[in-house]
XYZ file of C-alpha atoms in Angstrom:
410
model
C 37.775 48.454 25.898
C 37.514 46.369 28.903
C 38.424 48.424 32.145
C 40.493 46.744 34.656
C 41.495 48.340 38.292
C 44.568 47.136 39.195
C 44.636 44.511 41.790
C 47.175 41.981 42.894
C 45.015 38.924 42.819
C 46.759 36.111 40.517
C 43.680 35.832 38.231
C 43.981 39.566 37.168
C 47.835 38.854 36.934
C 47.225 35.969 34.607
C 44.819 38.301 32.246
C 47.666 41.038 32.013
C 50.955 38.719 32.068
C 50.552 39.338 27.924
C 50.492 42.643 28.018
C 53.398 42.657 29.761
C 55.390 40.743 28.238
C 54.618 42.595 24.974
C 55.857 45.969 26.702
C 58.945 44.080 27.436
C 58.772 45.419 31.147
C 61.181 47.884 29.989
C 58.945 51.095 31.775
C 56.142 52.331 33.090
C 54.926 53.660 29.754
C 55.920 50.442 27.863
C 53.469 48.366 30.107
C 50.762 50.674 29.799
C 51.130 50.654 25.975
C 51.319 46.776 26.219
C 47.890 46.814 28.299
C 46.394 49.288 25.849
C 46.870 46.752 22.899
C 45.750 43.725 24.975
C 42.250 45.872 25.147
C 42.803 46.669 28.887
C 42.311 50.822 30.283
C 44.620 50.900 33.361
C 43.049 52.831 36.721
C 45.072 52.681 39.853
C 43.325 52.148 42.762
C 44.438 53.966 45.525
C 42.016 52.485 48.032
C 43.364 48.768 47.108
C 47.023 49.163 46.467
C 48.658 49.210 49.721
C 46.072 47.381 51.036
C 47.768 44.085 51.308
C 51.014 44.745 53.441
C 54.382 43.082 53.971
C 53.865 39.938 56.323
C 56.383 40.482 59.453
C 57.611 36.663 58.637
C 57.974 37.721 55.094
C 60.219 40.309 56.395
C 62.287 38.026 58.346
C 62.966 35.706 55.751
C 63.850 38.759 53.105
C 66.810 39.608 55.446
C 68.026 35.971 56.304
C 68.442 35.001 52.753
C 69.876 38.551 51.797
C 72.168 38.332 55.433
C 70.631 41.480 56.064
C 72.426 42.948 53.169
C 71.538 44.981 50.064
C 71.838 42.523 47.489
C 73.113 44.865 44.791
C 75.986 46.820 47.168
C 76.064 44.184 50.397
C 75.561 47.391 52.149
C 74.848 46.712 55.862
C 73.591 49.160 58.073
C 70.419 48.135 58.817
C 69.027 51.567 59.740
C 68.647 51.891 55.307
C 67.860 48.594 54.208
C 64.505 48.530 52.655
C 61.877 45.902 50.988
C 61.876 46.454 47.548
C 59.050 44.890 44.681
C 60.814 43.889 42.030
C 58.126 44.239 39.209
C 56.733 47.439 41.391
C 53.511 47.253 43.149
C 51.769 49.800 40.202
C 52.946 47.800 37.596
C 51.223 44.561 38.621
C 53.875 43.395 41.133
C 53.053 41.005 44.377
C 53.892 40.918 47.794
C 55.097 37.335 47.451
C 58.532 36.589 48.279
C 59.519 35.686 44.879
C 58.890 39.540 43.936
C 60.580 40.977 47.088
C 64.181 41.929 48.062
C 66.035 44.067 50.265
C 67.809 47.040 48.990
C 69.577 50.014 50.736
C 67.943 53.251 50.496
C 70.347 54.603 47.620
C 69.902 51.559 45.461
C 66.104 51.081 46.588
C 65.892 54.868 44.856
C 67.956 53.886 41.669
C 65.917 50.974 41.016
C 62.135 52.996 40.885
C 64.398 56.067 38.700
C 65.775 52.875 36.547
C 69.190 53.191 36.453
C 69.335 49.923 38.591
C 67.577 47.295 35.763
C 64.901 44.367 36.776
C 67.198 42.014 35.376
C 69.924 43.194 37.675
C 67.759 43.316 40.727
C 66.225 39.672 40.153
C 70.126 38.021 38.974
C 71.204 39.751 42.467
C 67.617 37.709 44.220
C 68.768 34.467 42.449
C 72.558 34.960 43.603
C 70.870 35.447 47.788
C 69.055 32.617 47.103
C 71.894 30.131 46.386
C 74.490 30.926 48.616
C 71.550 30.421 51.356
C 70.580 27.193 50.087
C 74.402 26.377 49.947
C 74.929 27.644 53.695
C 71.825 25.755 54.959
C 73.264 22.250 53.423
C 76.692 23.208 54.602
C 74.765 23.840 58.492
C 73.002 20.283 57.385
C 76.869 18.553 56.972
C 78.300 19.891 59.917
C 77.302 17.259 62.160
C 79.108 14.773 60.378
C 82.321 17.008 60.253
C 85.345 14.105 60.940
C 88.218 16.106 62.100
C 90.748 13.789 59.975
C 94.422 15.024 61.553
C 97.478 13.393 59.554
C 100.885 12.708 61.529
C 103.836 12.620 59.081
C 107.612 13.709 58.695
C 110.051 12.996 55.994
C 112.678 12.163 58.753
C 112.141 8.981 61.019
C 112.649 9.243 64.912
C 110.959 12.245 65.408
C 107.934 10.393 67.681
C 105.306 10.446 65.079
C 103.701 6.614 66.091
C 103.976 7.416 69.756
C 102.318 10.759 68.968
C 99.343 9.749 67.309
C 98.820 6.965 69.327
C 98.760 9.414 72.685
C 96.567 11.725 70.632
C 94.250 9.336 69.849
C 93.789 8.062 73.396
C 93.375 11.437 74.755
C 90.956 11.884 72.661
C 88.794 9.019 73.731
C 89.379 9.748 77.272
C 87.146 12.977 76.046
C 84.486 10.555 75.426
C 84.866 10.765 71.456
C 84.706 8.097 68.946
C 88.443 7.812 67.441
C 89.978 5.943 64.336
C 93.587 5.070 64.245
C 94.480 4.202 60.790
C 98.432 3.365 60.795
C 99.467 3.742 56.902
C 103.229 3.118 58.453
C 105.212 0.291 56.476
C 106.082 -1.435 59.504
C 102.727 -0.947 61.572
C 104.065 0.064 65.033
C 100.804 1.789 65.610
C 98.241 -1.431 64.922
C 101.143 -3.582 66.590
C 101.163 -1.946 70.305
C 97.212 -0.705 70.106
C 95.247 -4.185 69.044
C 94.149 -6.332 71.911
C 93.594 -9.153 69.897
C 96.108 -12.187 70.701
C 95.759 -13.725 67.339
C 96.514 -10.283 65.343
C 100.776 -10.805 65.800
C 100.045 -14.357 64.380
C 97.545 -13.235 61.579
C 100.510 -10.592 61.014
C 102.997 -13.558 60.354
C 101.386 -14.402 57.440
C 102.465 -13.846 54.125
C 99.919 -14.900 51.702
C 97.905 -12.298 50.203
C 93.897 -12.782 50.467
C 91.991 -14.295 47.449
C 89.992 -11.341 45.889
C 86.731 -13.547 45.457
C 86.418 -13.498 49.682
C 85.205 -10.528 49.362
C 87.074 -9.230 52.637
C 86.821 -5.256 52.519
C 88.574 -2.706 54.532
C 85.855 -1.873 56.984
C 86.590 -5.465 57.932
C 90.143 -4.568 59.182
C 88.974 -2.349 61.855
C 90.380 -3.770 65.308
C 89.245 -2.999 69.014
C 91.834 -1.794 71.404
C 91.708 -1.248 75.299
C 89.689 1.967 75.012
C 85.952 1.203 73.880
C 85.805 4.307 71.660
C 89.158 3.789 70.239
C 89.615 1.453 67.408
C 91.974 0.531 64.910
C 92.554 0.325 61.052
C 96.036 -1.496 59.929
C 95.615 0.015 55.942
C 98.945 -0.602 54.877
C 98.481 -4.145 56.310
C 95.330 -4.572 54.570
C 97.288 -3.310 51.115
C 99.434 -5.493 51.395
C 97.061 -8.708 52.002
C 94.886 -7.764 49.248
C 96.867 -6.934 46.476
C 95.700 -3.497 45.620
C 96.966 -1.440 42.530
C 97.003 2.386 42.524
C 95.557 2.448 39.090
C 92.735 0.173 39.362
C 91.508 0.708 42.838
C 92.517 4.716 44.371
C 89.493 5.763 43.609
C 87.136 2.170 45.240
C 89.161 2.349 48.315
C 89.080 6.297 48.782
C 85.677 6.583 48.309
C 84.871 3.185 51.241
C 87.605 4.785 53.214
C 85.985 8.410 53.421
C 82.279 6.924 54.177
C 84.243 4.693 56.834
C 85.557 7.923 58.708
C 81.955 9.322 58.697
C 81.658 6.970 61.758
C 83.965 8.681 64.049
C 84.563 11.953 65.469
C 88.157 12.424 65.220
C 90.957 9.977 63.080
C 94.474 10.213 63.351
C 96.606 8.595 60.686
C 100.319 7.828 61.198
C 102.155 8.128 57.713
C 106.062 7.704 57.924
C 108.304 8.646 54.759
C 108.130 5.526 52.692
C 105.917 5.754 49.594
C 103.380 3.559 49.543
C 99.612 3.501 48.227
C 98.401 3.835 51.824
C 100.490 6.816 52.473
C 99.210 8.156 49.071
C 95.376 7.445 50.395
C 96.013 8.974 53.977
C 97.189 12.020 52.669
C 93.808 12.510 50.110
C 91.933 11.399 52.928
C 92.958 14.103 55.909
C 92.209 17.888 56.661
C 94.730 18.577 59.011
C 98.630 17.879 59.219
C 100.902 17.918 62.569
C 104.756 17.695 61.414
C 106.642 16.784 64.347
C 110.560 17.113 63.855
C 113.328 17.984 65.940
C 115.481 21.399 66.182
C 118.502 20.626 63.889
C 119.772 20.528 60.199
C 117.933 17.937 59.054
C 114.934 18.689 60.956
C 114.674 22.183 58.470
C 114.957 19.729 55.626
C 112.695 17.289 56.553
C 110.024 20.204 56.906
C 110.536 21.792 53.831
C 109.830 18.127 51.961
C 106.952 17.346 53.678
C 105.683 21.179 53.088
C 106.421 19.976 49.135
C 104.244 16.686 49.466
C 101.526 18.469 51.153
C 101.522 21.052 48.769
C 102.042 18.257 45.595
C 98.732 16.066 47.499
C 96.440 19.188 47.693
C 96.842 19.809 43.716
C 95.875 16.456 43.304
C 93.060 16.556 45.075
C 91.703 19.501 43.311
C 91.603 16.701 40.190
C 89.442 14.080 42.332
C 85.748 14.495 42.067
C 83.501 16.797 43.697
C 81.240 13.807 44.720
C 84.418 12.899 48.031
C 83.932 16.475 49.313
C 87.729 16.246 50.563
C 89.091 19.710 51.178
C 92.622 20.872 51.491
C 95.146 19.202 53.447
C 96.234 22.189 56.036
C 99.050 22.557 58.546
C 97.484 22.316 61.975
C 101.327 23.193 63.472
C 105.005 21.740 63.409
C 105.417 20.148 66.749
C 108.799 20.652 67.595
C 109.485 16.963 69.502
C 112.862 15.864 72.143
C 113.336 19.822 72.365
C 115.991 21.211 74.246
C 118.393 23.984 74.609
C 121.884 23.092 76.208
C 124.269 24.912 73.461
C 124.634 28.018 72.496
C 124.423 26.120 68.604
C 120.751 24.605 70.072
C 119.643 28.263 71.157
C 120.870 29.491 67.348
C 118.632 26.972 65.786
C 115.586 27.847 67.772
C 116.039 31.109 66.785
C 115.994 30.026 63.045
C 113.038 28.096 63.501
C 111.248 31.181 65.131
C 111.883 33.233 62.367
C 111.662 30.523 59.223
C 108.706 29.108 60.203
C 106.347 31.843 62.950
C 103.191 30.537 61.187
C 103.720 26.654 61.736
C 105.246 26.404 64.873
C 102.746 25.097 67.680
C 103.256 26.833 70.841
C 103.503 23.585 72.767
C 106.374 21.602 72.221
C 107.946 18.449 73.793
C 111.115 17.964 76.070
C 112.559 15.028 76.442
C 110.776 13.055 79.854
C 113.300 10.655 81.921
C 109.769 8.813 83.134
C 108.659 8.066 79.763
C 110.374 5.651 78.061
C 111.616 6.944 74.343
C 112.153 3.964 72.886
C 110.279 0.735 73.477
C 108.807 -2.145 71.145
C 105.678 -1.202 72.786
C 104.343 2.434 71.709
C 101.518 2.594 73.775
C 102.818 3.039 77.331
C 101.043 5.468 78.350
C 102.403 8.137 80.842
C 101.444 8.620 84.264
C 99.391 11.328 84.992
C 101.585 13.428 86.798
C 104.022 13.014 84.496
C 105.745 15.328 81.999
C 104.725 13.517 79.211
C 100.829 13.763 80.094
C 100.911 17.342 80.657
C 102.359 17.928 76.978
C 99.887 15.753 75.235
C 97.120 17.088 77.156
C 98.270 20.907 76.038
C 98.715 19.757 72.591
C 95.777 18.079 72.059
C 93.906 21.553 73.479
C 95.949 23.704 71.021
C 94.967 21.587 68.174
C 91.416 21.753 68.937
C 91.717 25.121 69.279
C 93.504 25.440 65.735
C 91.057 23.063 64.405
C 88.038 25.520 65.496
C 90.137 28.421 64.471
C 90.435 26.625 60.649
C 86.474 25.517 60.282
C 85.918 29.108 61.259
C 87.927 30.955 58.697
C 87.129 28.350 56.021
């Protein structure tokens, strides 16, 4: 019979890993029957076997992938977490760190009695393992996070073009890279933002654009009066090239998602008309803001676009994994030209306070007699002392701040 002293070296390991696996690892007296028909006589050594401790970085590493957890009962005290061999040290197990786990004391003692299986302690290793390589490629994305913020309302006049258009400059006075896209029918957005001269006579044309030119929508990206601002007419670009919804969804979504990728923040004006572009901006964004005004059919208005949101997020759930787009949230219903002069006015407010605490931003807009309301031209932009400039200044904060909140919770 040959005699073996038990070691941890990986040449003993590879003479025993037969007997082992004959026992079955099922117990200590399994494995020592298994090593008694292999030919081997089993002698502890109790010189050599806790001769080779724990490494400190070994340690470390044990509680960042378990998140300093016990990986069988996520308990989290960390005055009983302990390191735990899976195939235990006497039985031939390592000190690598594909053998080690932590464990709280009660489950660390289950596991050496055996009412806590191998199999259950290594499934609950492979589990820590994944949702730490998922984390660290999650960590990895977050620097391209776009924070993609959709404007819409089913009811027209409510300021949604001005408002996205004095978003999006206040957030490149921050310094940020920002994409307008204007998915509106009529393109107020591209209209009173583009600097170029020739754009109101390349809008004049009518003739849609020969597919074999090859002209693709990252050509379609303007430059407007603010370096880090730009541009992106989609519904124009739609409409030149012809696109169908069957066909071409999918092509477009896909060049339109690695074309965000560029920017830091993109606000997309969508009014209430269907169209293909409204269909993409709303797959394409994170965030909604649902401006509307305190009456009747400012309630209604709501309630539909809650609906579309709600119909566009179960679609998405049907789109690929490969666009990584995630659920269209409310960011906040903006409530726009507010104002309280009737005791009817004060009745409504106090519906929408009670209908809706979970939506409603906590900055809303009055009506400003320096701003102009309506104007051909939506990109006046206030004076800094004005009224105006304070609110979009406060709003743009609390969306940031609702953004954060959201990435946090999520």
């Amino acid at each position: 019979m040959v005699h073996c002293v038990y070691t941890s070296s990986e040449k003993i390991l590879t003479e025993i890993f037969p007997a082992v696996e004959i026992s079955g690892r099922k117990n200590k007296r399994s494995i020592k029957d298994g090593f008694k028909t292999k030919g081997f006589m089993i002698q502890e050594n109790s010189e050599n076997k806790n001769s080779d401790p724990i490494r400190e970085t070994d340690r470390k590493i044990l509680f960042q992938e378990s998140n300093s957890r016990c990986i069988i009962c996520f308990e989290k005290n960390i005055k009983v977490l302990e390191i735990h061999h899976i195939i235990f040290r006497k039985n031939g197990g390592s000190n690598e760190l594909e053998n080690l786990c932590v464990l709280c004391r009660n489950c660390h003692a289950k596991a050496h009695k055996g009412d806590i299986s191998i199999e259950e302690v290594f499934y609950a290793k492979i589990r820590c393992l994944y949702k730490l390589e998922t984390a660290e490629k999650l960590l990895k994305s977050t620097s391209t996070i776009v924070n993609r913020i959709v404007l819409t309302s089913e009811k027209g006049g409510v300021g949604r073009t001005t408002l996205s258009i004095l978003l999006s400059y206040e957030a490149a006075k921050e310094g940020k890279k920002v994409l307008l896209i204007d998915a509106a029918e009529f393109g107020f957005a591209s209209i009173s933002t583009i600097k170029d001269p020739q754009y109101l006579e390349y809008l004049k044309k009518t003739h849609a654009l020969d597919p074999k030119d090859g002209i693709t929508v990252d050509q379609y990206i303007f430059e407007t009066n603010y370096t880090s601002l730009k541009v992106l007419p989609l519904q124009l670009y739609l409409n030149r090239t012809l696109y169908q919804a069957s066909t071409h969804r999918m092509q477009l979504l896909d060049a339109l998602n690695k074309i965000v990728l560029n920017y830091d923040m993109v606000f997309i004006d969508v009014d209430r008309t269907y169209s293909e572009a409204r269909a993409l901006s709303f797959l394409l964004a994170d965030f909604a803001v649902i401006p509307i005004q305190s009456d009747r059919d400012g309630v209604m208005a709501l309630k539909r676009t809650l609906r579309i949101i709600e119909m566009f997020n179960r679609e998405k759930k049907l789109l690929p994994e490969k666009f990584g787009l995630s659920e269209l949230q409310v960011l906040g219903v903006l409530l726009n030209k507010y104002r309280i002069k009737t005791n009817w006015e004060r009745q409504r407010a106090f519906y929408f306070q009670k209908e809706f605490p979970k939506f409603l931003l906590k900055t809303y807009f009055c009506e400003d007699t320096k701003y102009p309301p309506f104007r051909n031209d939506y990109s006046i932009i206030p004076k800094p002392d004005s009224v105006m400039a304070f609110q979009i200044t406060q709003l743009y904060r609390e969306l940031k701040d609702n953004i954060e909140l959201s990435r946090k919770e999520n």
